[in-house]
PDB file of C-alpha atoms in Angstrom:
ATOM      1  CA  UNK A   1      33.414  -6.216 -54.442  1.00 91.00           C
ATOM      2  CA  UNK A   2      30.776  -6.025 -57.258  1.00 93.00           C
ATOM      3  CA  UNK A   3      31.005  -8.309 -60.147  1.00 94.00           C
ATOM      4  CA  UNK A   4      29.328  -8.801 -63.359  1.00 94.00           C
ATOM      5  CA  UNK A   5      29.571 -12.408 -64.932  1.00 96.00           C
ATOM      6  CA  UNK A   6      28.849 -12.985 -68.552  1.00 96.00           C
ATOM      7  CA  UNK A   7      27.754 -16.301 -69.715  1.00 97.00           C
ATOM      8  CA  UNK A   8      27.015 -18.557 -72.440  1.00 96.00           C
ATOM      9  CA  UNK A   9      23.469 -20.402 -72.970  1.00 95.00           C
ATOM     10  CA  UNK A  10      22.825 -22.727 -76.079  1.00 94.00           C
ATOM     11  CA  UNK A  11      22.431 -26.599 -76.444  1.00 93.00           C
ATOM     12  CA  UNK A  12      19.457 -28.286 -74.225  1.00 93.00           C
ATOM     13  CA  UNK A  13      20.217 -25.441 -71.741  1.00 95.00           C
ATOM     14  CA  UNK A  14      17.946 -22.724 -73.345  1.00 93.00           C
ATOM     15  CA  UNK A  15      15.190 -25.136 -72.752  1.00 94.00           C
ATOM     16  CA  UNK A  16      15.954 -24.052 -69.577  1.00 93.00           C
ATOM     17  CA  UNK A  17      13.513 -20.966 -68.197  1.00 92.00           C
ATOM     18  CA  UNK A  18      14.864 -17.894 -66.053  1.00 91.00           C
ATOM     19  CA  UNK A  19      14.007 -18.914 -62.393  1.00 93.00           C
ATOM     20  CA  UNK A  20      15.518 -22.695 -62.627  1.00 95.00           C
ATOM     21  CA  UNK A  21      19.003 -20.470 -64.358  1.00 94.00           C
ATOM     22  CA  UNK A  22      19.000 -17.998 -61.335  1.00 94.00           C
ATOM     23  CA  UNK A  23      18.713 -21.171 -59.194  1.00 95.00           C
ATOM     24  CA  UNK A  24      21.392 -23.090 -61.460  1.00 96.00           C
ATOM     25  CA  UNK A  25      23.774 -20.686 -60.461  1.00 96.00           C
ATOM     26  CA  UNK A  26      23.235 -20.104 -56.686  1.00 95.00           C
ATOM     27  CA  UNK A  27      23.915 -23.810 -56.384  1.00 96.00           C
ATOM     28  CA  UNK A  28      27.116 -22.902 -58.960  1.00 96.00           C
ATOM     29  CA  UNK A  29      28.250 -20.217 -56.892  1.00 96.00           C
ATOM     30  CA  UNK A  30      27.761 -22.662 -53.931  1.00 95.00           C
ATOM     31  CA  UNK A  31      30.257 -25.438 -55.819  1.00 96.00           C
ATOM     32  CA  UNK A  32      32.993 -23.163 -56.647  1.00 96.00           C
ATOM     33  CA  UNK A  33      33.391 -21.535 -53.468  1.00 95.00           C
ATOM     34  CA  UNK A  34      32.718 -18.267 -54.796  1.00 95.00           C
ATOM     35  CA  UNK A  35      33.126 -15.916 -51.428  1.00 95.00           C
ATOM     36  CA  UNK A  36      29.280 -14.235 -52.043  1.00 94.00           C
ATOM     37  CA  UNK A  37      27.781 -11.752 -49.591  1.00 94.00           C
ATOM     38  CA  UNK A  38      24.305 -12.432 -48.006  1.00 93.00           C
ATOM     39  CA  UNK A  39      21.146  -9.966 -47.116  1.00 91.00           C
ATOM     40  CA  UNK A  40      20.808  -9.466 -43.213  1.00 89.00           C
ATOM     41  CA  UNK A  41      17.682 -10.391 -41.423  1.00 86.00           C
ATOM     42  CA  UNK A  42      16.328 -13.701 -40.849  1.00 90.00           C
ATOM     43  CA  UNK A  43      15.880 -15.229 -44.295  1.00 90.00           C
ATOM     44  CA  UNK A  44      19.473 -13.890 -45.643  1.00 90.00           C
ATOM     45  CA  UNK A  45      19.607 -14.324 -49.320  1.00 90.00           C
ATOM     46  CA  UNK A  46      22.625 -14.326 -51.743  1.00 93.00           C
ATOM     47  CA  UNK A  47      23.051 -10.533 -53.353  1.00 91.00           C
ATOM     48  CA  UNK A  48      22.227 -11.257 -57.153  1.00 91.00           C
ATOM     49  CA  UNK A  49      20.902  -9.197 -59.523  1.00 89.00           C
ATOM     50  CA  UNK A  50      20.094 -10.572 -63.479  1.00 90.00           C
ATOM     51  CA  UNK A  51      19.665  -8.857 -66.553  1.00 87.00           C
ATOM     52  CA  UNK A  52      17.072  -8.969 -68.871  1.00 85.00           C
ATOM     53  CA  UNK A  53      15.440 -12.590 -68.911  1.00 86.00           C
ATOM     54  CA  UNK A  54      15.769 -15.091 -71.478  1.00 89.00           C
ATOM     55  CA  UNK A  55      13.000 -16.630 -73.402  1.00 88.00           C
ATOM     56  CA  UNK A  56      12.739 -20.249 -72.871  1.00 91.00           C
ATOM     57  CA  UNK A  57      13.919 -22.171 -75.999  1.00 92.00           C
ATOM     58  CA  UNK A  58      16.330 -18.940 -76.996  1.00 94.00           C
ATOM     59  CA  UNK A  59      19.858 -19.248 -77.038  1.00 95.00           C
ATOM     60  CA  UNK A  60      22.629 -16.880 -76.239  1.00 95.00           C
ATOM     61  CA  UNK A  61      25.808 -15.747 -76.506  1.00 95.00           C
ATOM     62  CA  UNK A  62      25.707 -13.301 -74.165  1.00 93.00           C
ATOM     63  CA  UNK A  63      24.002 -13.190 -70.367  1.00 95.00           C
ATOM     64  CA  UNK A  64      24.799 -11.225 -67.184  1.00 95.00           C
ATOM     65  CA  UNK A  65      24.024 -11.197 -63.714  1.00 93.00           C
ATOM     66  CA  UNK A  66      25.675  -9.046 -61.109  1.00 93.00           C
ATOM     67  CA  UNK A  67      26.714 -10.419 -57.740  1.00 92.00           C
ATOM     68  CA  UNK A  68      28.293  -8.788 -54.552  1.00 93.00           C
ATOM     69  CA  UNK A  69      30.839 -10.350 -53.200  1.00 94.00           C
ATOM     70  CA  UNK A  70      32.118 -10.595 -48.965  1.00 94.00           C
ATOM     71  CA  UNK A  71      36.059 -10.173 -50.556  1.00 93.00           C
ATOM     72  CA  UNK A  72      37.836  -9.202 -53.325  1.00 93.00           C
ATOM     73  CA  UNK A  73      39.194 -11.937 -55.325  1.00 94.00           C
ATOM     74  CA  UNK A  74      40.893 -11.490 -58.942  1.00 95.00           C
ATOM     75  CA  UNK A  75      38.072 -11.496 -62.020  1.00 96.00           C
ATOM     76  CA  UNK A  76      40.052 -14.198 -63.782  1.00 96.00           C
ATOM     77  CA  UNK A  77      39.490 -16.611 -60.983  1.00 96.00           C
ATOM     78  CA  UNK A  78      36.115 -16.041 -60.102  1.00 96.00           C
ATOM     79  CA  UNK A  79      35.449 -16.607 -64.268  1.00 97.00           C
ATOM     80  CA  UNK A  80      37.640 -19.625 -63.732  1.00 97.00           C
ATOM     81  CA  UNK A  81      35.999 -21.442 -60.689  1.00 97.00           C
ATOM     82  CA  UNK A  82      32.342 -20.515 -62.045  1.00 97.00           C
ATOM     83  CA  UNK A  83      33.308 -22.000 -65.642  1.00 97.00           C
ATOM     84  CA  UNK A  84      34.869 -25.351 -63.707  1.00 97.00           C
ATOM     85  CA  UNK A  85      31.264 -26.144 -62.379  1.00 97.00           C
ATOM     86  CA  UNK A  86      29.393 -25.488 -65.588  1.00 97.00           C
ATOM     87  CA  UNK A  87      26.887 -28.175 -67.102  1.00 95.00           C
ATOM     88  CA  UNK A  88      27.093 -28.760 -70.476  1.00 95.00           C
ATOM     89  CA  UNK A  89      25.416 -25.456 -71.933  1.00 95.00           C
ATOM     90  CA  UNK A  90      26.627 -23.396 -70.022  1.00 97.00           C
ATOM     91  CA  UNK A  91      29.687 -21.568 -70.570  1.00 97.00           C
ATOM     92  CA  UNK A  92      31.111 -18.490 -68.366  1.00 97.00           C
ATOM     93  CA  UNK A  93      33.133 -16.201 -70.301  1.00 97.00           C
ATOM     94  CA  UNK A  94      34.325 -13.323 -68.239  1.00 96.00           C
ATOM     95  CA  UNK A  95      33.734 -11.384 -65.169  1.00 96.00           C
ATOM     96  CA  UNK A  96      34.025  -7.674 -64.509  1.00 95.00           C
ATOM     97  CA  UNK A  97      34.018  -5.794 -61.402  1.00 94.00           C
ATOM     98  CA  UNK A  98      31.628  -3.037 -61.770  1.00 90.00           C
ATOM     99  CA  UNK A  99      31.229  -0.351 -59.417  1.00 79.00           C
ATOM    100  CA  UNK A 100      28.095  -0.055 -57.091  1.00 66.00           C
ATOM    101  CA  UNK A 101      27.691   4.072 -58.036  1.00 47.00           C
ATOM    102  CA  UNK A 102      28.135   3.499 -61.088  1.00 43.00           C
ATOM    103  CA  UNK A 103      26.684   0.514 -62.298  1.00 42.00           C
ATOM    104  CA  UNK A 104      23.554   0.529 -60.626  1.00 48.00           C
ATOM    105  CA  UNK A 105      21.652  -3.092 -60.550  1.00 68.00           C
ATOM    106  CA  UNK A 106      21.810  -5.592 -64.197  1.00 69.00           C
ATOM    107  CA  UNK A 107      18.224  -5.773 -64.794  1.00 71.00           C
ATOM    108  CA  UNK A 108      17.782  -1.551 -64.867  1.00 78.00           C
ATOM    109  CA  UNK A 109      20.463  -0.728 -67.107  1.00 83.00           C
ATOM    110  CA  UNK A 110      19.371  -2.930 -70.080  1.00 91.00           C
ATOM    111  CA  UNK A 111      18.667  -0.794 -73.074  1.00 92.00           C
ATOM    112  CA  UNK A 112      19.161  -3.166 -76.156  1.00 95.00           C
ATOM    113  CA  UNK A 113      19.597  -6.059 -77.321  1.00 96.00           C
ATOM    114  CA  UNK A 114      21.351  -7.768 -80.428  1.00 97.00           C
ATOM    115  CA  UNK A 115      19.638 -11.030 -82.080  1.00 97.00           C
ATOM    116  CA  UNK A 116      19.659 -12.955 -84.743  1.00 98.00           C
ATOM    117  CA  UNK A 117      16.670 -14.966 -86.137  1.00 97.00           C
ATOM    118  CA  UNK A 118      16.734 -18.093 -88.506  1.00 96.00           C
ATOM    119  CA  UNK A 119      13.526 -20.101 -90.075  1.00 95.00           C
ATOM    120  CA  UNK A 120      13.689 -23.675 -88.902  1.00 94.00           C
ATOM    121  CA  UNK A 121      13.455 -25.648 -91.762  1.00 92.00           C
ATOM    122  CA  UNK A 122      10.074 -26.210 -93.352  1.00 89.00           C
ATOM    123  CA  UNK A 123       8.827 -22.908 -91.966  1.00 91.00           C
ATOM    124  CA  UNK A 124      10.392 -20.636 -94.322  1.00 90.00           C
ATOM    125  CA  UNK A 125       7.166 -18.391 -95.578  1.00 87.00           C
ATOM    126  CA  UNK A 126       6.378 -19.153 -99.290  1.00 76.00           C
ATOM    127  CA  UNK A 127       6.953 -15.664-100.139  1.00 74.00           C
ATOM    128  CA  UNK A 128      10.026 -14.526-101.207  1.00 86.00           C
ATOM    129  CA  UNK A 129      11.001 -12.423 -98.138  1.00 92.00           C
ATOM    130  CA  UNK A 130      14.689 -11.417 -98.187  1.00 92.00           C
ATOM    131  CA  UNK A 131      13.774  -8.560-101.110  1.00 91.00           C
ATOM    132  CA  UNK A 132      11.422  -7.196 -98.680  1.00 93.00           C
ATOM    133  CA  UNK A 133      13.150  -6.762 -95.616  1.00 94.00           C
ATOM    134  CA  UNK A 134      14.418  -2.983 -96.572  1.00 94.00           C
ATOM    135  CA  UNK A 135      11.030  -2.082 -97.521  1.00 95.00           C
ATOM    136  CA  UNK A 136       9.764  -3.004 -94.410  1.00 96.00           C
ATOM    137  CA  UNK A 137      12.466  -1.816 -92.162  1.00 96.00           C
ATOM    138  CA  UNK A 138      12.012   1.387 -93.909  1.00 96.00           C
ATOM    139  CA  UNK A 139       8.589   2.453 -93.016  1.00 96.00           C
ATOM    140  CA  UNK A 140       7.787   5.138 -91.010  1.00 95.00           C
ATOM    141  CA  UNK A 141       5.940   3.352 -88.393  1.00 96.00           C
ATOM    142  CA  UNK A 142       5.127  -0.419 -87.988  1.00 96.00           C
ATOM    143  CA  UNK A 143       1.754  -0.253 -85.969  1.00 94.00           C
ATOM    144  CA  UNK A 144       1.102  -3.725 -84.266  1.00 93.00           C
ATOM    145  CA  UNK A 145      -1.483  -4.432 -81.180  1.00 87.00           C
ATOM    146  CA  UNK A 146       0.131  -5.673 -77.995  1.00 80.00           C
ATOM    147  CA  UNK A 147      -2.115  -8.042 -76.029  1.00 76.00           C
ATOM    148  CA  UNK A 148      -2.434  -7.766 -72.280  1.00 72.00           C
ATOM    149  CA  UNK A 149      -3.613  -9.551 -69.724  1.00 74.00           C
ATOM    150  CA  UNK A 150      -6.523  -6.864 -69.306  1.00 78.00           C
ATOM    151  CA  UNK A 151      -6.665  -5.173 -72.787  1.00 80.00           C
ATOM    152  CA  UNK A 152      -4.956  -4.564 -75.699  1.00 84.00           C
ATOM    153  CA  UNK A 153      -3.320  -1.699 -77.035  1.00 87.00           C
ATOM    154  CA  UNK A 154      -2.333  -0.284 -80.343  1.00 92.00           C
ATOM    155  CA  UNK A 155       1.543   1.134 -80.461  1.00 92.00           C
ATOM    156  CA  UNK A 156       3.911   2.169 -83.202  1.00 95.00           C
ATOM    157  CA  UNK A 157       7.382  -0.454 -82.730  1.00 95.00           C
ATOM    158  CA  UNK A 158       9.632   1.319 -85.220  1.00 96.00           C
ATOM    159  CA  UNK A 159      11.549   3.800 -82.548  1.00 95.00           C
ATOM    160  CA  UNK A 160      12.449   0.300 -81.222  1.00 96.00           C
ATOM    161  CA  UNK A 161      13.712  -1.646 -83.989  1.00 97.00           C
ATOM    162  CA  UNK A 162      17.015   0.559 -84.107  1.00 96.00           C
ATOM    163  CA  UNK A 163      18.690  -2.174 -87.162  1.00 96.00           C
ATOM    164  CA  UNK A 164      17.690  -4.624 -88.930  1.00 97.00           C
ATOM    165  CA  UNK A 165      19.313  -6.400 -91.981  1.00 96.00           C
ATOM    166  CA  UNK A 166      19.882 -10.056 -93.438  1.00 95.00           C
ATOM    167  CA  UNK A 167      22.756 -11.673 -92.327  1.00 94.00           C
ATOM    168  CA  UNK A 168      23.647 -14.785 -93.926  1.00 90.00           C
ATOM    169  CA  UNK A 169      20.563 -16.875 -93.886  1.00 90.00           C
ATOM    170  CA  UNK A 170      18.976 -14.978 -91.510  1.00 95.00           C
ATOM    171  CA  UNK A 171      18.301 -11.363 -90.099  1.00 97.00           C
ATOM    172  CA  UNK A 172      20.043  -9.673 -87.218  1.00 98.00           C
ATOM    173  CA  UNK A 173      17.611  -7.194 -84.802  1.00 97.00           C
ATOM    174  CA  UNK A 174      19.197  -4.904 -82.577  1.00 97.00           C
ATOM    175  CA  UNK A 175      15.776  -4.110 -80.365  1.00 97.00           C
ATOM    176  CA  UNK A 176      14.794  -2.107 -77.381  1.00 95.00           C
ATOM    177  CA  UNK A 177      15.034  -4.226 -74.343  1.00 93.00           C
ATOM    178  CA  UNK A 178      14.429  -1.382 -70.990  1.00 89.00           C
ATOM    179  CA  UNK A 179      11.695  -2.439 -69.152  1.00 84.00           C
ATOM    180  CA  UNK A 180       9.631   0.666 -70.655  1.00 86.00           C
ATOM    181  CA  UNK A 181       9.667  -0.416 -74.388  1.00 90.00           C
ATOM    182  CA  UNK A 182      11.252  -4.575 -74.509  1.00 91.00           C
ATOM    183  CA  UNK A 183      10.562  -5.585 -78.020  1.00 94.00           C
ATOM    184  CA  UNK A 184      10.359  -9.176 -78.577  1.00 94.00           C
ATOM    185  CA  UNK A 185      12.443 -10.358 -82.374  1.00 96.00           C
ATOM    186  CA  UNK A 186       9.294 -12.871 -82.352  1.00 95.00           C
ATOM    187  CA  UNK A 187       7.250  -9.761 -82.728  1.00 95.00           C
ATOM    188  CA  UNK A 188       8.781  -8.238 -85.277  1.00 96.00           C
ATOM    189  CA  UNK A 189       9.528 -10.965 -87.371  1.00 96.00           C
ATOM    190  CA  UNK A 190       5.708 -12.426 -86.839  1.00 96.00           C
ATOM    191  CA  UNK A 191       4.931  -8.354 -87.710  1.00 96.00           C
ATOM    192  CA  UNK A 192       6.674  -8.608 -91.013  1.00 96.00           C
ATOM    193  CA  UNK A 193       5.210 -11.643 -91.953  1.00 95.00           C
ATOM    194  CA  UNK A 194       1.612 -10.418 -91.779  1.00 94.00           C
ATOM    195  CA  UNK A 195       2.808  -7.307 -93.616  1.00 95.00           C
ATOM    196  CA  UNK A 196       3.767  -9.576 -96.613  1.00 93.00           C
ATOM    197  CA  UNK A 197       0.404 -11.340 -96.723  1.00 92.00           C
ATOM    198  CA  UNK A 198       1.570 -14.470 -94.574  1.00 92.00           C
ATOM    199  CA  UNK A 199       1.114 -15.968 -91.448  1.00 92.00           C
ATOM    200  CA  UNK A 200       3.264 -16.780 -89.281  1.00 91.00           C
ATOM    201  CA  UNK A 201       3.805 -20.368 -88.557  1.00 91.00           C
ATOM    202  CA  UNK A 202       4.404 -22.115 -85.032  1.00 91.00           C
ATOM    203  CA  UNK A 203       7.700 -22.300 -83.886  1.00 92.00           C
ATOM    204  CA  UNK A 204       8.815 -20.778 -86.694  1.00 94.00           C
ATOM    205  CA  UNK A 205      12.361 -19.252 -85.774  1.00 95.00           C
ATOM    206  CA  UNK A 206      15.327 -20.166 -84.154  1.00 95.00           C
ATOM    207  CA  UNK A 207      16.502 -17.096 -81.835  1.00 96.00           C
ATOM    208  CA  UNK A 208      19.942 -16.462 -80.507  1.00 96.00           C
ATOM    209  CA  UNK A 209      20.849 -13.294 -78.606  1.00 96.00           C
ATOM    210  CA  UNK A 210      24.177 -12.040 -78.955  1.00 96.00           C
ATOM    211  CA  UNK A 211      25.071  -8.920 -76.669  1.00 96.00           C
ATOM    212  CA  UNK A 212      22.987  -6.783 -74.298  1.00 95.00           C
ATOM    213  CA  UNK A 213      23.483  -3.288 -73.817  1.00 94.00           C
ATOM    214  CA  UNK A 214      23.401   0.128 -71.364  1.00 91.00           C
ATOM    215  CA  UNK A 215      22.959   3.085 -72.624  1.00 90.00           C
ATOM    216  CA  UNK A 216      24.730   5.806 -71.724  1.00 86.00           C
ATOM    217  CA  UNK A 217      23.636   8.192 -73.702  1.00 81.00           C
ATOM    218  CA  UNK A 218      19.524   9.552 -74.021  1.00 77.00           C
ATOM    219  CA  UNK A 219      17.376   8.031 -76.119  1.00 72.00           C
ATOM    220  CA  UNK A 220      17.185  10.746 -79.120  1.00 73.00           C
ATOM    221  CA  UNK A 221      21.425  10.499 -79.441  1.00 83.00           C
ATOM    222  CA  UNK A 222      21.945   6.664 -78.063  1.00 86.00           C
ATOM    223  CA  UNK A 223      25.360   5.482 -77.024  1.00 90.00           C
ATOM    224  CA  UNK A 224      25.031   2.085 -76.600  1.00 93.00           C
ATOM    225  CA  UNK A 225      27.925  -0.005 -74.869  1.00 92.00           C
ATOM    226  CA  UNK A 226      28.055  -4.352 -73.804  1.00 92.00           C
ATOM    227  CA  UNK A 227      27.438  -4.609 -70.003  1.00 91.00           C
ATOM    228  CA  UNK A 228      30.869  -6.257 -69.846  1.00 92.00           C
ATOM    229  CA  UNK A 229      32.355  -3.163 -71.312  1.00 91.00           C
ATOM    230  CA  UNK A 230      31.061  -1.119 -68.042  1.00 88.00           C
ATOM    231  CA  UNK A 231      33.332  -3.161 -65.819  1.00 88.00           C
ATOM    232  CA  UNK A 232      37.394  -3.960 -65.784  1.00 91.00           C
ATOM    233  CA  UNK A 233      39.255  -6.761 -64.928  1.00 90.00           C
ATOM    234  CA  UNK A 234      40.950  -7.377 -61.560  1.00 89.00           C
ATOM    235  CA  UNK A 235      44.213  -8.958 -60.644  1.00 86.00           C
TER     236      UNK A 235
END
């Protein structure tokens, strides 16, 4: 059996980065007597596979990983047995079985990602930025240069900001997130900063991803759908 687990990150937890998580739960998985299945050879490994990685100090309301499991057992009791062993910031909401022809692995079916960004307070820009979100959203192209480790390189993020909109007091982003075009919401919003005349400030936001997404679709005529929504419950 395949399953997909979706989880919950916030509190002092998403001061927590992406290889201490992936260890978190193998030692989880360990706890609740979850029946994994193991890689042969002679350093067997549990069969894990995460989606797209978290930035440290970013919460979420929406992770996945995909594990493999030696038996079948019912989706509501592997979500319950996971969720018994949680720390405090750390919340398992469901599982999913998923199947293995279909689903392929977590990490290479990301597509998109939803997010939604807040100033901390004090770091609001002077500027009064809310009237100029639309503008900026609606230019053809939002040229920005990426740094590398070895160069830089000019590219054009718009194709990858596909919304973006106030919410509230702050602005949802739904972004590219495949491993071909990942746009960070620190980027853009740092990106629309300098494009009113101001700079961004340290620290500045206060991130929280909501929902990742396949797509199963192209990308000229999208159809984006949750990774939870690719699996189904078992009894």
């Amino acid at each position: 059996m395949k399953a997909r687990i979706k989880f919950r990150k916030n509190g002092v937890m998403k001061f927590i980065g992406h290889l201490d998580i992936m260890r978190y739960f193998q030692k989880a998985i360990r706890r609740a007597e979850i029946p994994i299945a193991f890689t042969s050879g002679y350093s067997p490994h549990m069969i894990m596979s995460f989606a797209a990685p978290l930035g440290v100090g970013t919460e979420s309301l929406g992770e996945y990983f995909d594990l493999e499991l030696a038996e079948t057992v019912p989706t509501s009791e592997i979500t319950r047995r996971l969720d018994a062993v949680m720390v405090e910031g750390v919340h398992v909401l469901s599982t999913r079985q998923v199947e293995d022809g279909k689903a392929g692995k977590a990490m290479s079916l990301v597509a998109a990602a939803d997010y939604f960004v807040q100033f901390r307070e004090g770091k609001e820009p002077a500027a009064s930025w809310r009237e100029k979100l639309d503008e900026f959203i609606s230019q053809k192209e939002i040229i920005v240069t990426k740094k590398t480790k070895r160069s830089e390189k000019t590219i054009d993020i718009r194709p990858y900001i596909y919304e973006m909109h106030l919410d509230g007091e702050g602005v949802f982003m739904q972004l590219a997130s495949a491993s071909s075009n990942y746009t960070k919401p620190e980027l853009v919003m740092d990106t629309f900063l300098r494009w009113m005349g101001e700079e961004p400030l340290p620290f500045a936001y206060m991130i929280e991803r909501r929902e990742i997404y396949a797509n199963k679709g192209d990308e000229e005529h999208r159809k984006l759908i949750s990774m939870e929504a690719l699996g189904e419950e078992v009894e």
